[in-house]
Short mmCIF file of C-alpha atoms in Angstrom, two decimals:
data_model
loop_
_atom_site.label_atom_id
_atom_site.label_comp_id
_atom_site.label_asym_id
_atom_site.label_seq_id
_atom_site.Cartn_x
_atom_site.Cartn_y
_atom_site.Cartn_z
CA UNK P 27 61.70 147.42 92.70
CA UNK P 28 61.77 149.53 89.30
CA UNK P 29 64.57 147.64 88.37
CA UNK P 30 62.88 143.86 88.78
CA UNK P 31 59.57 145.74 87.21
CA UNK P 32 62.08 145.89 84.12
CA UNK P 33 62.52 141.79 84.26
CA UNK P 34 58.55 141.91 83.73
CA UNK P 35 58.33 144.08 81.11
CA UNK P 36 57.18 142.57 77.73
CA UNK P 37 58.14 145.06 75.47
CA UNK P 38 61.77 144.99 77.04
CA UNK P 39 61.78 141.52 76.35
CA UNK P 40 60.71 141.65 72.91
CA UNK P 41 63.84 144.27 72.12
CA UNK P 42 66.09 141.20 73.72
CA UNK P 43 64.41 138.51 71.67
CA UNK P 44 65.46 141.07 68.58
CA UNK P 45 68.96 141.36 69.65
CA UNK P 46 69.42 137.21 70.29
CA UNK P 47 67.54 137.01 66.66
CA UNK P 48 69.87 139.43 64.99
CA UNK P 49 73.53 137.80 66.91
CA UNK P 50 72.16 134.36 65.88
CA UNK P 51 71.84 134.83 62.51
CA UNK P 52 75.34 137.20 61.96
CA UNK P 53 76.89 133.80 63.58
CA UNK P 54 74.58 131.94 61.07
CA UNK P 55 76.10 133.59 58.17
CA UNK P 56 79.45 133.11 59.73
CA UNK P 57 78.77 129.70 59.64
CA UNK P 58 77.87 128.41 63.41
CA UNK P 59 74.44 126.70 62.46
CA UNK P 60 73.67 125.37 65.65
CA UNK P 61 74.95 127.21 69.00
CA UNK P 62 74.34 124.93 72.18
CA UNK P 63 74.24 126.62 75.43
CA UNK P 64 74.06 124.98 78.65
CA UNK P 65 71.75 125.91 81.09
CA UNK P 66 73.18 124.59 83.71
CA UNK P 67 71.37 125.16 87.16
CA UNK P 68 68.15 123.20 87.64
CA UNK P 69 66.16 126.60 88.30
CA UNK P 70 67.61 128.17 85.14
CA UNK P 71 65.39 124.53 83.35
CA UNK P 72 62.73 125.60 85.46
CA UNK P 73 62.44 129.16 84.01
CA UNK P 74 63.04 128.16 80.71
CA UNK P 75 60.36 125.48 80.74
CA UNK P 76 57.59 127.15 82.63
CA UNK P 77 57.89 130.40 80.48
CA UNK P 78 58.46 129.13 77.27
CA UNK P 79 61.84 130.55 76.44
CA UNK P 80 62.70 127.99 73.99
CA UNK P 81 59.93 128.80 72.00
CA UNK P 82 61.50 132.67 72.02
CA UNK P 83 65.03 131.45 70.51
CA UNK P 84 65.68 131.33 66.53
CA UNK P 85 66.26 127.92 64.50
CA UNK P 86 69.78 126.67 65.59
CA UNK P 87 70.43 128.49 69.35
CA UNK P 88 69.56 125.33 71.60
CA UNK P 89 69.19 125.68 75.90
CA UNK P 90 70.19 122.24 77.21
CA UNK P 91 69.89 121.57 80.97
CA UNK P 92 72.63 120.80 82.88
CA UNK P 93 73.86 119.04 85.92
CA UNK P 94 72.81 121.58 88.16
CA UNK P 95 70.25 119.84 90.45
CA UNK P 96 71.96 118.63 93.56
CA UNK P 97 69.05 115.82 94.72
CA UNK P 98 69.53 114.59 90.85
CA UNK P 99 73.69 114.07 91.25
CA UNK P 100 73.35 112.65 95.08
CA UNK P 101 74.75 109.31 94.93
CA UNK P 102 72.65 106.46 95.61
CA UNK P 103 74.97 104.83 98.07
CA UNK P 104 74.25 107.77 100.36
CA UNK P 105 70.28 107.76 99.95
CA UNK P 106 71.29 103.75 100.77
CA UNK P 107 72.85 104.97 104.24
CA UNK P 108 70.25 107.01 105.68
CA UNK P 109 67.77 104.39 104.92
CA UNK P 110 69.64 101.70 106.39
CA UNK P 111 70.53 104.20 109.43
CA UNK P 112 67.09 105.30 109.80
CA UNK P 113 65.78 101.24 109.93
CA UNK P 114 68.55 100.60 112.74
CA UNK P 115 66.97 103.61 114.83
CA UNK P 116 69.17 106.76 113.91
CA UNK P 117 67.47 109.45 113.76
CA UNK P 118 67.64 111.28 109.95
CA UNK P 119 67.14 114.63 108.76
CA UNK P 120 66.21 115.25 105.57
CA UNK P 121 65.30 117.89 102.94
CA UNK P 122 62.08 117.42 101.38
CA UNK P 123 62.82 116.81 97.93
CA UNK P 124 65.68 114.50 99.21
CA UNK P 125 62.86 112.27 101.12
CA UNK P 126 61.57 110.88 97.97
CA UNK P 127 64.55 110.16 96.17
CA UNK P 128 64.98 106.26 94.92
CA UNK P 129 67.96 104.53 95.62
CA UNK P 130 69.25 102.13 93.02
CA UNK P 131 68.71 99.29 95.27
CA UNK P 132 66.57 98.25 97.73
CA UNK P 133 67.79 98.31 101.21
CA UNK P 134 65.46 96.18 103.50
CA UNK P 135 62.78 96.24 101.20
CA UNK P 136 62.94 100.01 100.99
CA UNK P 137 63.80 102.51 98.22
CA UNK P 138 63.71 106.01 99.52
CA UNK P 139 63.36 107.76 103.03
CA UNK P 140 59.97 108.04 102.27
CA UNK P 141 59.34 103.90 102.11
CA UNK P 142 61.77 103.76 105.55
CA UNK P 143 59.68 105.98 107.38
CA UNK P 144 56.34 103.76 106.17
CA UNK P 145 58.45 100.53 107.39
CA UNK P 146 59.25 102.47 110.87
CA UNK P 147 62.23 104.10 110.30
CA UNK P 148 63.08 107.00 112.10
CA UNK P 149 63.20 110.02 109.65
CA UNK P 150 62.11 113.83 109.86
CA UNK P 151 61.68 116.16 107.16
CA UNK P 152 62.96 119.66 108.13
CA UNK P 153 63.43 122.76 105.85
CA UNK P 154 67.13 123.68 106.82
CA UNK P 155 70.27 122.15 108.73
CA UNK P 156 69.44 124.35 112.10
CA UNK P 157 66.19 123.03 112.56
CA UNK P 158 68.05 119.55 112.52
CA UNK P 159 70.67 121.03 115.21
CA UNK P 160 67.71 122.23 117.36
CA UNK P 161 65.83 118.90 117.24
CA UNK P 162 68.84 116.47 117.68
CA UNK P 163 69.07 118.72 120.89
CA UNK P 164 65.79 117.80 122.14
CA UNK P 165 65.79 114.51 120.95
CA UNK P 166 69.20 113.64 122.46
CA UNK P 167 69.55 110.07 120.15
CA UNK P 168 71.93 109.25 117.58
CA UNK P 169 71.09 111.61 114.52
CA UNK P 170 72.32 112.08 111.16
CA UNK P 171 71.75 114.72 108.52
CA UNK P 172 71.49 114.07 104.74
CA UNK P 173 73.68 116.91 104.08
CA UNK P 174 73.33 117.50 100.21
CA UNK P 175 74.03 120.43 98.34
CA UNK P 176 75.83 122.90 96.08
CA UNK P 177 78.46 125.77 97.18
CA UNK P 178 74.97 127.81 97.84
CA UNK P 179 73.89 125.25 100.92
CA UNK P 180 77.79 124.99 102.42
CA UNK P 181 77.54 127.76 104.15
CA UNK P 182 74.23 126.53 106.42
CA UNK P 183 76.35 123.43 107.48
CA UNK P 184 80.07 125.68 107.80
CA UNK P 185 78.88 128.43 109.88
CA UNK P 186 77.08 126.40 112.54
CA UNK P 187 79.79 123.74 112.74
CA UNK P 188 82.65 126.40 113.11
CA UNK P 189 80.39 128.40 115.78
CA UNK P 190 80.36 124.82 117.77
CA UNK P 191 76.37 124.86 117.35
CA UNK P 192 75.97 121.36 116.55
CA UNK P 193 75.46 118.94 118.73
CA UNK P 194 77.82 116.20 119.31
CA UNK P 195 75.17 113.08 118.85
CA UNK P 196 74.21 115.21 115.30
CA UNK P 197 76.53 113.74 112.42
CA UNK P 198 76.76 114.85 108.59
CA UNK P 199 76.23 112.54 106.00
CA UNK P 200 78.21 114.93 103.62
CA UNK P 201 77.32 114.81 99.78
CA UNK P 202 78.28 118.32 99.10
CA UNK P 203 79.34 118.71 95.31
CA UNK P 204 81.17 121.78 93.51
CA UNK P 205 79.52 122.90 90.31
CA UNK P 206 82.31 124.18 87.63
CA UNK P 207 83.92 120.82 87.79
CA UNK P 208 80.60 119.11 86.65
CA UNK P 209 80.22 121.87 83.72
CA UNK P 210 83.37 120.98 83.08
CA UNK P 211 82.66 117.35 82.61
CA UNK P 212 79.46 117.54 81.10
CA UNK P 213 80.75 119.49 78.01
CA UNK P 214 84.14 117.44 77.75
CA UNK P 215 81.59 114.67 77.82
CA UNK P 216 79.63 115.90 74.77
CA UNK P 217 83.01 116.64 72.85
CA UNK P 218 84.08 113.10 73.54
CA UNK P 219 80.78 111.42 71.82
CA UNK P 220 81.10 113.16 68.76
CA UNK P 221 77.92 115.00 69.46
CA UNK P 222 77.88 119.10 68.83
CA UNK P 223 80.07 120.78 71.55
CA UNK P 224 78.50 123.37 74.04
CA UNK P 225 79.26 126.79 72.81
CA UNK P 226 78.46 128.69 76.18
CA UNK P 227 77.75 128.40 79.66
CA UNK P 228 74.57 129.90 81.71
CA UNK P 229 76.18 129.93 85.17
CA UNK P 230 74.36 129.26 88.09
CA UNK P 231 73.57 133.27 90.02
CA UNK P 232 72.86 131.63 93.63
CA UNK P 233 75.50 129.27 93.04
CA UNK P 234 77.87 132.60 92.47
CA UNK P 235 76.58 134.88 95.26
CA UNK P 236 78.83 132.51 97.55
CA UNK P 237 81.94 131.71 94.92
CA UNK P 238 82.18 135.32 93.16
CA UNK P 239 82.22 134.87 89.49
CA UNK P 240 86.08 133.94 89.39
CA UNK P 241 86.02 130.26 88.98
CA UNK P 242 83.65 130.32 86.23
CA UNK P 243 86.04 132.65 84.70
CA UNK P 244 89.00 130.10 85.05
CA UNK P 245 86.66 127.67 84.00
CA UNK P 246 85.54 129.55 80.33
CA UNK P 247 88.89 130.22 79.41
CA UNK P 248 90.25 126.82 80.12
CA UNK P 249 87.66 125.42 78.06
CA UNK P 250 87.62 128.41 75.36
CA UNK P 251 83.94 128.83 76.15
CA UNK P 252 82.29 132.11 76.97
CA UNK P 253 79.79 132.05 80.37
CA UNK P 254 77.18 134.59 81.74
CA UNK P 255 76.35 134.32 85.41
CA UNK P 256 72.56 134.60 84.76
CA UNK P 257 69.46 135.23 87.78
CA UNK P 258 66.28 133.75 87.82
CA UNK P 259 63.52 135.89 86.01
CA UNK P 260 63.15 134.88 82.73
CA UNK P 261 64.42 137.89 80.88
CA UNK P 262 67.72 137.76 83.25
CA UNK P 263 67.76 134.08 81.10
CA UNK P 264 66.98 135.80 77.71
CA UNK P 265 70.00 138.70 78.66
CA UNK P 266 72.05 136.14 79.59
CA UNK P 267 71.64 134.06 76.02
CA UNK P 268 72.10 137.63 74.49
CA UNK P 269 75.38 138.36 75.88
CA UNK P 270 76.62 134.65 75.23
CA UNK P 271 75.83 135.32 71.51
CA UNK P 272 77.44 138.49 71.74
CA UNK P 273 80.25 137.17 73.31
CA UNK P 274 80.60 134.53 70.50
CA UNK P 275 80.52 137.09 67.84
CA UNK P 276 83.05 139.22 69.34
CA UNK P 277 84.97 135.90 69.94
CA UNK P 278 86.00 136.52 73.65
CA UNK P 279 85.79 133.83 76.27
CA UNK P 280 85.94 134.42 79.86
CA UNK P 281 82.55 134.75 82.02
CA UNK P 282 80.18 138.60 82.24
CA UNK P 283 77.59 138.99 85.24
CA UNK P 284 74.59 139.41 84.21
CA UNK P 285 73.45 138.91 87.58
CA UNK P 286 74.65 141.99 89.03
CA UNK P 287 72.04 142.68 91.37
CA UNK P 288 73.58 139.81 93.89
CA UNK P 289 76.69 138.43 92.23
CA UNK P 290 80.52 139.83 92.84
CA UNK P 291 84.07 139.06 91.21
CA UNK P 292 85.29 137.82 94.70
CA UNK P 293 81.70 136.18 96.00
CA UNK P 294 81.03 135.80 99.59
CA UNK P 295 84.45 135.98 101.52
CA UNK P 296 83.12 135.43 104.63
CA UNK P 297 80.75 132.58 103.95
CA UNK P 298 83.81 131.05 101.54
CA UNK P 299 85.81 131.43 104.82
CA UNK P 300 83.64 129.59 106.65
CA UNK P 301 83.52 126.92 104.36
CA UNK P 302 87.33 126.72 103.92
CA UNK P 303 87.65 126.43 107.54
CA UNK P 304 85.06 123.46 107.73
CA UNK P 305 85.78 121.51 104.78
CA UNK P 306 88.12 120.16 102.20
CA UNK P 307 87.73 119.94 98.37
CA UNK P 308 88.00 116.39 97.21
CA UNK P 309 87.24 113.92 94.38
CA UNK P 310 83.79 113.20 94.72
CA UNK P 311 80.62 110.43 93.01
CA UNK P 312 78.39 111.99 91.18
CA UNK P 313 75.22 109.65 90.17
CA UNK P 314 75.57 108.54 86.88
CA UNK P 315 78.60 110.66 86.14
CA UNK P 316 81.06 108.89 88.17
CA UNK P 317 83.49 110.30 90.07
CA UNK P 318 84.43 113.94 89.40
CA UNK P 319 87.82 114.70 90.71
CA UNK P 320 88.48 118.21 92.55
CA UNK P 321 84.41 118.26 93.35
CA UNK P 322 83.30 117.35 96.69
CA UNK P 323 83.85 119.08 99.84
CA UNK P 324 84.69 116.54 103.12
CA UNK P 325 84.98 117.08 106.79
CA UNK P 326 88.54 118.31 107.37
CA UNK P 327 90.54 118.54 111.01
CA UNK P 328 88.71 118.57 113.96
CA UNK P 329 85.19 118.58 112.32
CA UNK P 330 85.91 114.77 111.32
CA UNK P 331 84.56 114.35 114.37
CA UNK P 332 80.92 114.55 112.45
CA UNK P 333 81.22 112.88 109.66
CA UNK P 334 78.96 110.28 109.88
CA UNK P 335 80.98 107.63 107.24
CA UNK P 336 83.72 107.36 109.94
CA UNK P 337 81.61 107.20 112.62
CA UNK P 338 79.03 104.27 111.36
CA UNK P 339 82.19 102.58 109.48
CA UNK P 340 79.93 102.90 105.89
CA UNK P 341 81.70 103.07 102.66
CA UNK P 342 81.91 105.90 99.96
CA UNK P 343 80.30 105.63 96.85
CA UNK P 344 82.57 105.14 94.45
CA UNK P 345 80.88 106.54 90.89
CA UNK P 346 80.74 102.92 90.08
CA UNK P 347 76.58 102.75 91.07
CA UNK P 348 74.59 102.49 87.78
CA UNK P 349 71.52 104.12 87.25
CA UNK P 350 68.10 102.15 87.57
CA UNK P 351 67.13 99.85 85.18
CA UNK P 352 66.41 101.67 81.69
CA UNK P 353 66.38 105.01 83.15
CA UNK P 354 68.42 108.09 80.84
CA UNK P 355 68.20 110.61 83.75
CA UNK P 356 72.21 110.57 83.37
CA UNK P 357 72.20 111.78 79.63
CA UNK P 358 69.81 113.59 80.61
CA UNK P 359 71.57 115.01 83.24
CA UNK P 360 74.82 116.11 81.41
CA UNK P 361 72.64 117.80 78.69
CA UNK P 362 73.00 114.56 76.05
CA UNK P 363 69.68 113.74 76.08
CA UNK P 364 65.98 115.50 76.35
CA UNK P 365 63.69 113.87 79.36
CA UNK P 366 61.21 112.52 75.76
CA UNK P 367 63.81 110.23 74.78
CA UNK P 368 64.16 108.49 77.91
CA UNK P 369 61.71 105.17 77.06
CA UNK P 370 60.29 105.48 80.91
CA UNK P 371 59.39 109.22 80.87
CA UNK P 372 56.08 109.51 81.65
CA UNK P 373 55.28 105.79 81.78
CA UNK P 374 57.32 104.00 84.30
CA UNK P 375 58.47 107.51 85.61
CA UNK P 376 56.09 110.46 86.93
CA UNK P 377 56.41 113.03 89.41
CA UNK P 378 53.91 111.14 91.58
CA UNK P 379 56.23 108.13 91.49
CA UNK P 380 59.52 108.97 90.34
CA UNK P 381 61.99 105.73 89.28
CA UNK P 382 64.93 108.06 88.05
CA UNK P 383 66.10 110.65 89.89
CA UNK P 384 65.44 113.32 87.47
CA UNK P 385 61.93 113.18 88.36
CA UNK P 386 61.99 114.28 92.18
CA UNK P 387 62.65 117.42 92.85
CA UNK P 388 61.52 120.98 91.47
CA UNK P 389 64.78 121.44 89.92
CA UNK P 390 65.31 117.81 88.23
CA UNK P 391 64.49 118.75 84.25
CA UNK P 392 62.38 115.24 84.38
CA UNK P 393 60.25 116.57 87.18
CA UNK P 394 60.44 119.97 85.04
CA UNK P 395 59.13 118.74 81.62
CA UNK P 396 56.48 116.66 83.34
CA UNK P 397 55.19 119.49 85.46
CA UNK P 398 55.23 122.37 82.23
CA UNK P 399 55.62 120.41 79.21
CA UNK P 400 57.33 122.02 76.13
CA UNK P 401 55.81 125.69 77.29
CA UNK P 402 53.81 126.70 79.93
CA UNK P 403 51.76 130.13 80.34
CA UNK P 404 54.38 132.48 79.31
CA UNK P 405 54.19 130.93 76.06
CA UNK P 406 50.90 131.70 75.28
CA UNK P 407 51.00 134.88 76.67
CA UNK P 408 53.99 135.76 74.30
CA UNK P 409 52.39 134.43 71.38
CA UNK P 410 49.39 136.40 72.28
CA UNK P 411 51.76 139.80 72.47
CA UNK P 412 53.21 139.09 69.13
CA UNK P 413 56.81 138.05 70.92
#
């Protein structure tokens, strides 16, 4: 407890905001004007936003969001499925956040699981995987879960499958995605439009409780970056920029845990186990990023069994699904683009009724910047403590 009452305390942050100051401008001097750092999970852009941080940094150190929102990067095709599943009288479980996501197109005159439901399609919000297993139990009908998700989430869907929990008329509608391989693409992606290159990585902390901090390690020093696994108060973000400077002006790459508290070299062996066990790693769609290779996990072996593309004969998306209509939320996405400069933010887009999928769920930056704007109370409070 004394040591969260530390992440609260004002006067330690202002000592941090010193020491990001006073790295920042040695690397000015050196010559590194403007130091981009990616923020990359969606509840890193949450913090940030809500409390202001970017109001905290000096001239030149810029946060940019990431793809690190797993309802953002679910592929169309597979929101597509479930509504066309849930019309023909499968039963589908979904996350909230997940039930309002827009599809690219229309699939009987319906965008989202939201609009199937309204139509009469057969569709249940729960708030994890088991309560899917228990209901499909009841229920007894042809079910399918929307199983979406980041290395954090694997685990719910690994442990029950391997512990034969799940019941045979319950299928997975997999659209699990790795995260350093989308890091990885994001920055290469930035590199290859000319625009200014990513100087450092804020890691994902829940993201890392499962993997251990070793592939974000292998990641940093194959892209001669430096990365801090970071948690979620908003000093653990300020430490974490801190250290990244730091790390740039002692010029080391490689990855530092600031998020000591829950994250380990080696990660969750067990739950990492479990995972291994159930699934595969594969190439995988991400939307509006394409296909991503070495960063989906599949069904593998005897769990094929519930994997609900081979059992309904539907197709995988292929990263060839385009975004809708005007819509930036890929740019946005990868950290190329702020959620002002797409031309439908705000107008043709708003939480209440999102068109992109930036703009669904709590940790889509759209959704973010709409909610909190440029600041939100922190800021004010900091300006009113002289921060």
């Amino acid at each position: 407890m004394k040591e969260l009452e530390l992440y609260r305390d004002y006067k330690f942050a202002e000592k941090v905001k010193k020491l990001i100051w006073r790295y920042a401008n040695v690397l000015r001097s050196r010559g590194l004007k403007v130091i981009k750092l990616m923020n990359f999970c969606g509840t890193h852009e949450w913090t940030t936003v809500h409390y202001g941080l970017r109001s905290l940094m000096p001239e030149g150190v810029e946060l940019v969001a990431g793809p690190g929102c797993p309802v953002c990067i679910t592929p169309s095709l597979c929101v597509e499925h479930a509504i066309k599943l849930s019309l023909e009288g499968v039963t589908v479980y979904t996350f909230g956040d997940a039930y309002r996501l827009p599809a690219t197109r229309e699939v009987a005159g319906a965008r989202s699981l939201r609009e199937a439901r309204a139509m009469g399609g057969s569709v249940k919000v729960v708030y994890s995987f088991m309560d899917a297993v228990k209901d499909s139990k009841t229920q007894g009908g042809e079910a399918v879960f929307l199983a979406i998700g980041f290395e954090t989430t694997a685990p719910g869907y690994a442990i029950p499958l391997a512990r034969g929990l799940v019941p045979r008329n319950l299928k997975l509608l997999p659209a699990l995605r790795l995260t350093p391989p989308a890091a990885r693409h994001a920055i290469l992606a930035a590199v290859e439009r000319g625009l200014e290159p990513v100087r450092g990585i804020i890691a994902p902390g829940h993201v890392s409780t499962v993997t251990g901090a070793e592939p974000w390690d292998k990641l940093s020093r194959e892209l001669g970056l430096p990365s801090v696994i970071s948690g979620f108060e908003p000093l653990d973000l300020m430490l974490s920029v801190a250290m990244l400077l730091r790390m740039l002006y002692q010029k080391r790459v490689g990855v530092e845990i600031e998020y000591r508290r829950l994250v380990t070299w080696k990660g969750n062996t067990l739950a990492k186990r479990f995972i291994s066990e159930v699934f595969q790693v594969s190439d995988a769609a991400w939307r509006g990023l394409g296909v991503i290779p070495d960063s989906g996990l599949e069904l593998r072996g005897p769990y094929t069994s519930y994997d609900a593309y081979r059992e309904y004969g539907l197709k995988l998306p292929d990263g060839k699904e385009d975004m809708p209509s005007g819509c930036r939320c890929a740019d946005v996405i990868m950290g190329l683009a702020r959620p002002v400069e797409c031309p439908l933010f705000m107008k043709a887009c708003t939480p209440s009724k999102p068109y992109g999928p930036c703009m669904v769920s709590s940790e889509g930056t759209c959704a973010i910047w709409a909610r909190f704007g440029g600041g939100g109370l922190a800021k004010r409070v900091a300006e009113e403590v002289g921060l």
